[in-house]
N, CA, C and O atoms as a printed pandas DataFrame, in Angstrom:
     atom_number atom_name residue_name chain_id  residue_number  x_coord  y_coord  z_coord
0              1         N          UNK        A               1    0.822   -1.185    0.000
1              2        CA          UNK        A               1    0.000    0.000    0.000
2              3         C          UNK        A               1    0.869    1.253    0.000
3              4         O          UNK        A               1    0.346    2.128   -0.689
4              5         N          UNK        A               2    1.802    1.552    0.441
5              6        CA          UNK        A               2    3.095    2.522    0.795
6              7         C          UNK        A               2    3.333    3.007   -0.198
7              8         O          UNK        A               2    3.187    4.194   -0.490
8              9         N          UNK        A               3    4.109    1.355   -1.464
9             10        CA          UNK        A               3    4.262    1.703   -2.882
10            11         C          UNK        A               3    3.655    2.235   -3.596
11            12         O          UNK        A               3    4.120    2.902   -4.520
12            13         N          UNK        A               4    2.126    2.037   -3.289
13            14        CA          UNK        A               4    1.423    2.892   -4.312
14            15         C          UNK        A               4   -0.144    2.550   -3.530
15            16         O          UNK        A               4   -0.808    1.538   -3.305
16            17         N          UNK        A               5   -0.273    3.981   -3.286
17            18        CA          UNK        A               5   -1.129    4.134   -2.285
18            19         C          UNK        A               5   -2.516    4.738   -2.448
19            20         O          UNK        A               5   -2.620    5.875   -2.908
20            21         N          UNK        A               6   -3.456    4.121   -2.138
21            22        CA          UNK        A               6   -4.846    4.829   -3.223
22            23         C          UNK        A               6   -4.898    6.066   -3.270
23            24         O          UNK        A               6   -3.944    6.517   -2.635
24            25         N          UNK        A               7   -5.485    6.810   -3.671
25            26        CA          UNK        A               7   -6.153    8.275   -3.463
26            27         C          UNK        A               7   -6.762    8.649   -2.561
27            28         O          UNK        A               7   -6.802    9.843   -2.267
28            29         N          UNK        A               8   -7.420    7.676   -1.865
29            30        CA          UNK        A               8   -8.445    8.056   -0.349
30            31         C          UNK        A               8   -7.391    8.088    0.543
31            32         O          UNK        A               8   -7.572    8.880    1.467
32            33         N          UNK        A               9   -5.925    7.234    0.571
33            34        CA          UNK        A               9   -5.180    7.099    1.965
34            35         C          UNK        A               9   -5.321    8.132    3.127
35            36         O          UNK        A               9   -5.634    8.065    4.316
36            37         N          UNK        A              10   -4.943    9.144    2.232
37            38        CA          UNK        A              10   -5.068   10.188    3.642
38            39         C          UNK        A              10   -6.083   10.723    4.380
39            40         O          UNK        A              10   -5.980   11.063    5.558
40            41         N          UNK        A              11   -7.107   10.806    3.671
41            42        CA          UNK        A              11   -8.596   10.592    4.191
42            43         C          UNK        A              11   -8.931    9.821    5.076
43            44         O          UNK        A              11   -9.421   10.226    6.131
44            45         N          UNK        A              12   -8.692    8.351    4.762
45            46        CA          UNK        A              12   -9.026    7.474    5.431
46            47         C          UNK        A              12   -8.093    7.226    6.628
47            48         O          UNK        A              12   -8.584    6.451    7.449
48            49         N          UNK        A              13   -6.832    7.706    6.941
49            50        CA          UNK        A              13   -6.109    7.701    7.373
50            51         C          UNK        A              13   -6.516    8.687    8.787
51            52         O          UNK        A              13   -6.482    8.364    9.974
52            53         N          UNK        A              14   -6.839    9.772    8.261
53            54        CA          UNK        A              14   -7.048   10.899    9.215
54            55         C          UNK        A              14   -8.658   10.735    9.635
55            56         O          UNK        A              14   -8.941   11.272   10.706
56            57         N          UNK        A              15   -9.909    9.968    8.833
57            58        CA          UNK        A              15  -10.735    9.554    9.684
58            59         C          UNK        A              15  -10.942    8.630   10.507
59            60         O          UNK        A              15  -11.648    8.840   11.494
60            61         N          UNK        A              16  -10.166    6.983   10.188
61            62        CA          UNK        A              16   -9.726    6.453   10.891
62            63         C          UNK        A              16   -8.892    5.754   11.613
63            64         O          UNK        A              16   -9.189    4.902   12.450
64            65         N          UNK        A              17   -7.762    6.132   11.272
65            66        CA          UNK        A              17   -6.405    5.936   12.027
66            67         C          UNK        A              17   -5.951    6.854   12.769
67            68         O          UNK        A              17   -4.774    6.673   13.081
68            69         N          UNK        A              18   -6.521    7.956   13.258
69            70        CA          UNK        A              18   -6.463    8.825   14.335
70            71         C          UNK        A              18   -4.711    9.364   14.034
71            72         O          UNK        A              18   -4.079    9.677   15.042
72            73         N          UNK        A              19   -4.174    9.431   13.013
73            74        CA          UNK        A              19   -3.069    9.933   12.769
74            75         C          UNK        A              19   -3.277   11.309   12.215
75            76         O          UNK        A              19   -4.072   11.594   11.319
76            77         N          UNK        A              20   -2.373   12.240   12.930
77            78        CA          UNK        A              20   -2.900   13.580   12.724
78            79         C          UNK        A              20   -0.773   13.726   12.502
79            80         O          UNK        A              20    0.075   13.433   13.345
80            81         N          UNK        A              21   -0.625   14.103   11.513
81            82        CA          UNK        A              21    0.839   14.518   11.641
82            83         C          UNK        A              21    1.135   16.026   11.465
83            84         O          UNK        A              21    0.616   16.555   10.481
84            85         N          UNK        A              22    1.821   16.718   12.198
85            86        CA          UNK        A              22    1.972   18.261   11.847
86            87         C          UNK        A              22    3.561   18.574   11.938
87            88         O          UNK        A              22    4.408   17.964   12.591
88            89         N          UNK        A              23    3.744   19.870   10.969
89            90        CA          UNK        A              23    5.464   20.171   11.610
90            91         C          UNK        A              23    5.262   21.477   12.182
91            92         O          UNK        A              23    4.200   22.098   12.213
92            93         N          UNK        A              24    6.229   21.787   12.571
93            94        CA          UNK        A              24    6.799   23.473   13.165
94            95         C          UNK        A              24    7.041   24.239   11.849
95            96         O          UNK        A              24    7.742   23.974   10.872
96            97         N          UNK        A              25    6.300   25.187   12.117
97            98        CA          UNK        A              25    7.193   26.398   11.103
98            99         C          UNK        A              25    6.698   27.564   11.961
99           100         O          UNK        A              25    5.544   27.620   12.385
100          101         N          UNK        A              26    7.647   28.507   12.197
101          102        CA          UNK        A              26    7.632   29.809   13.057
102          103         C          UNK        A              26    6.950   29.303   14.384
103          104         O          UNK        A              26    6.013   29.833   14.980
104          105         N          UNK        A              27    7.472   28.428   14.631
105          106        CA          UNK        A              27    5.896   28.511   16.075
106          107         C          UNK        A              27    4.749   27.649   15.931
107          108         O          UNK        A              27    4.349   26.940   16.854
108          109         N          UNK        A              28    4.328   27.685   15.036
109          110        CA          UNK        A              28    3.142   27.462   13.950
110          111         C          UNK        A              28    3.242   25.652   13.780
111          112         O          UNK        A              28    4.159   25.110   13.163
112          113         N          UNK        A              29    2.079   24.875   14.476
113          114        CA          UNK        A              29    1.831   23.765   13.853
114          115         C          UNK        A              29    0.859   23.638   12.611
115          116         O          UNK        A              29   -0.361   23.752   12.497
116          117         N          UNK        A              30    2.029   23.315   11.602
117          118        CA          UNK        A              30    1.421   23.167    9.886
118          119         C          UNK        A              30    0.660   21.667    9.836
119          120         O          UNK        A              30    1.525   21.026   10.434
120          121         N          UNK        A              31   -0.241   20.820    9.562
121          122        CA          UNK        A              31   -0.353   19.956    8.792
122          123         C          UNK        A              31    0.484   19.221    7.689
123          124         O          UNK        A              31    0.853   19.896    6.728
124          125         N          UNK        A              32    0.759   18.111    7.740
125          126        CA          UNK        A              32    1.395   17.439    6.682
126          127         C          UNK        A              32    0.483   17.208    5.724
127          128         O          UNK        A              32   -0.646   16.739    5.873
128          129         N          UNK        A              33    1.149   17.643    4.477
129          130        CA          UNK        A              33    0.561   17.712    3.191
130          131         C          UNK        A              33    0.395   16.126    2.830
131          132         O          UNK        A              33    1.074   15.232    3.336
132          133         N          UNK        A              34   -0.712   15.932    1.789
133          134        CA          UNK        A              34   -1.007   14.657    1.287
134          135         C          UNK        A              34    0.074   14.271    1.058
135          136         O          UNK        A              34    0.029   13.073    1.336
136          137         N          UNK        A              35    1.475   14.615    0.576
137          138        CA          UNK        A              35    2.770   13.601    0.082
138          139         C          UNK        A              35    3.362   13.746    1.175
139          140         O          UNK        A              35    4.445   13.224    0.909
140          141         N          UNK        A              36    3.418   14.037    2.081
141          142        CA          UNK        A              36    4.084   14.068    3.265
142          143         C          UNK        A              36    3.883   13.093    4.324
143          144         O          UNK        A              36    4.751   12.820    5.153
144          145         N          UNK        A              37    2.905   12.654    4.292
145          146        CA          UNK        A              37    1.429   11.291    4.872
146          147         C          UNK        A              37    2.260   10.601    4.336
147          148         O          UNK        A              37    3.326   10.307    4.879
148          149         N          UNK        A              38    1.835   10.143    2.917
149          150        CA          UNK        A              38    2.478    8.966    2.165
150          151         C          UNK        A              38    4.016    9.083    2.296
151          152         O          UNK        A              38    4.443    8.245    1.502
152          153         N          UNK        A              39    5.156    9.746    2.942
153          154        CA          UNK        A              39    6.125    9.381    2.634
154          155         C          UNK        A              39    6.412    9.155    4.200
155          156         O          UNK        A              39    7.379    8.421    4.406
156          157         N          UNK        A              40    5.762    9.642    5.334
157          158        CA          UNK        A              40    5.609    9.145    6.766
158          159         C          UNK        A              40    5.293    7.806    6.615
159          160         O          UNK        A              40    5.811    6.910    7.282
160          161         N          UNK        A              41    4.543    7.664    5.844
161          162        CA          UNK        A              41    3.652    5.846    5.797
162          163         C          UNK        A              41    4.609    4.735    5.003
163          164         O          UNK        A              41    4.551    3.510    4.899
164          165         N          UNK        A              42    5.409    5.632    4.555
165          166        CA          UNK        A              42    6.573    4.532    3.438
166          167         C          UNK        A              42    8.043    4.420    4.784
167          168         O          UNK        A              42    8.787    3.477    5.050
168          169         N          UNK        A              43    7.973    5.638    5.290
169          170        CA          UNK        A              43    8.981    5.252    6.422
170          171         C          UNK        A              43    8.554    4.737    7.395
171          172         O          UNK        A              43    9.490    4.593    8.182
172          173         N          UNK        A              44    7.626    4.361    7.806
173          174        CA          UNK        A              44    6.865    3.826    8.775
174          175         C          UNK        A              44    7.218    1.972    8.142
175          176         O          UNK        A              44    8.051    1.147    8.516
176          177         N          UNK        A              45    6.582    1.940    7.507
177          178        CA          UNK        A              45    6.850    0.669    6.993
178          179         C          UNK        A              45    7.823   -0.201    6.256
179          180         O          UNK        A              45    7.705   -1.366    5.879
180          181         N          UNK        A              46    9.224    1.003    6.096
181          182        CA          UNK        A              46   10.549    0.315    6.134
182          183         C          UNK        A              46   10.882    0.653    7.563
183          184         O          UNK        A              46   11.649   -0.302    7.688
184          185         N          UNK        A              47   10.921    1.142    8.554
185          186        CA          UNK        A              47   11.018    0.395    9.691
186          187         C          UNK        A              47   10.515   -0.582   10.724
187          188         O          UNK        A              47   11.071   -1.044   11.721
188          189         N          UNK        A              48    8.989   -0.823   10.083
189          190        CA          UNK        A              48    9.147   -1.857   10.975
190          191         C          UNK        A              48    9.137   -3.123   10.070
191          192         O          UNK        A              48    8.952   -4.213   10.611
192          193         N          UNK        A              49    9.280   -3.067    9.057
193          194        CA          UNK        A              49   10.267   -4.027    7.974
194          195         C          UNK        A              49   11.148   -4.448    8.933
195          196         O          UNK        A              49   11.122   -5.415    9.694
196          197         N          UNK        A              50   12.109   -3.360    8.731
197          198        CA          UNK        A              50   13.971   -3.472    9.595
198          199         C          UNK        A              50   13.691   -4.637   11.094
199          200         O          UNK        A              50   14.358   -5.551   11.579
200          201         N          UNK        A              51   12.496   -4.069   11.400
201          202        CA          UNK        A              51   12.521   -4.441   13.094
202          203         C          UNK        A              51   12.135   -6.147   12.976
203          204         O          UNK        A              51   12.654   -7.007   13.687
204          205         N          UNK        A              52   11.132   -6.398   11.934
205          206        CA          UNK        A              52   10.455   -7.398   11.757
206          207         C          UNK        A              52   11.579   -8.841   11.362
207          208         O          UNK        A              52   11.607  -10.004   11.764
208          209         N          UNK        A              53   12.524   -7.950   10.261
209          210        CA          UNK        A              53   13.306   -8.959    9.949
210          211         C          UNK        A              53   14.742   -8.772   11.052
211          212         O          UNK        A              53   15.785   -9.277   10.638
212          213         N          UNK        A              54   14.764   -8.339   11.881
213          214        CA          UNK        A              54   16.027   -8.087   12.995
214          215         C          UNK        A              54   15.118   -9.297   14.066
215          216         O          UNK        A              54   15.839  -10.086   14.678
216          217         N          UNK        A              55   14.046   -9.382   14.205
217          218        CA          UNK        A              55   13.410  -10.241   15.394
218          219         C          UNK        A              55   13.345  -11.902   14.249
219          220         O          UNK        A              55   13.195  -12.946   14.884
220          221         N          UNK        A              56   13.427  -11.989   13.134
221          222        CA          UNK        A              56   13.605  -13.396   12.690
222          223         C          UNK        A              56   12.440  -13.335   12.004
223          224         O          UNK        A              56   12.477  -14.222   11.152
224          225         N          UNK        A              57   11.018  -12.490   11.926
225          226        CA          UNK        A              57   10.028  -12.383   10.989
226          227         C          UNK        A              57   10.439  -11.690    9.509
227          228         O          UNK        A              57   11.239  -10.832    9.135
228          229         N          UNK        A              58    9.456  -12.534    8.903
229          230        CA          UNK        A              58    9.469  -12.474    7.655
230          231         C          UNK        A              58    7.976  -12.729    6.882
231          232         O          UNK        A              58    6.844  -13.066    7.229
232          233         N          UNK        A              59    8.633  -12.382    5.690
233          234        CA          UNK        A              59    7.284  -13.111    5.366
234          235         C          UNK        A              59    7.061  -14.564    5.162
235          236         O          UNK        A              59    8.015  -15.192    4.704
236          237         N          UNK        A              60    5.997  -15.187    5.414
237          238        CA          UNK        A              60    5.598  -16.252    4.819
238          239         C          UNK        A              60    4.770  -16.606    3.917
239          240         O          UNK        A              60    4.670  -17.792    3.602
């Protein structure tokens, strides 16, 4: 899904995955832009890749 990720992701993401991501600018909490989601969600899921295959999981 990471690789290529529908059009609703962030929608659905922010209605129900309770993930709200924001950055700093001046003070100021901004919202992460729709490609900013998807590239949180692609690093999200090469690490716990990393973690998955460091504990002996894999896929089967």
């Amino acid at each position: 899904m990471a690789d290529n990720p529908p059009a609703d992701l962030v929608p659905v993401m922010k209605q129900y995955g309770s993930v709200y991501l924001y950055r700093k600018k001046k003070h100021v909490r901004v919202p992460f832009s729709d490609a900013e989601y998807v590239e949180w969600l692609r690093g999200m899921v090469h690490d716990f890749r990393e973690i998955a295959e460091g504990a002996g999981l894999g896929p089967r």
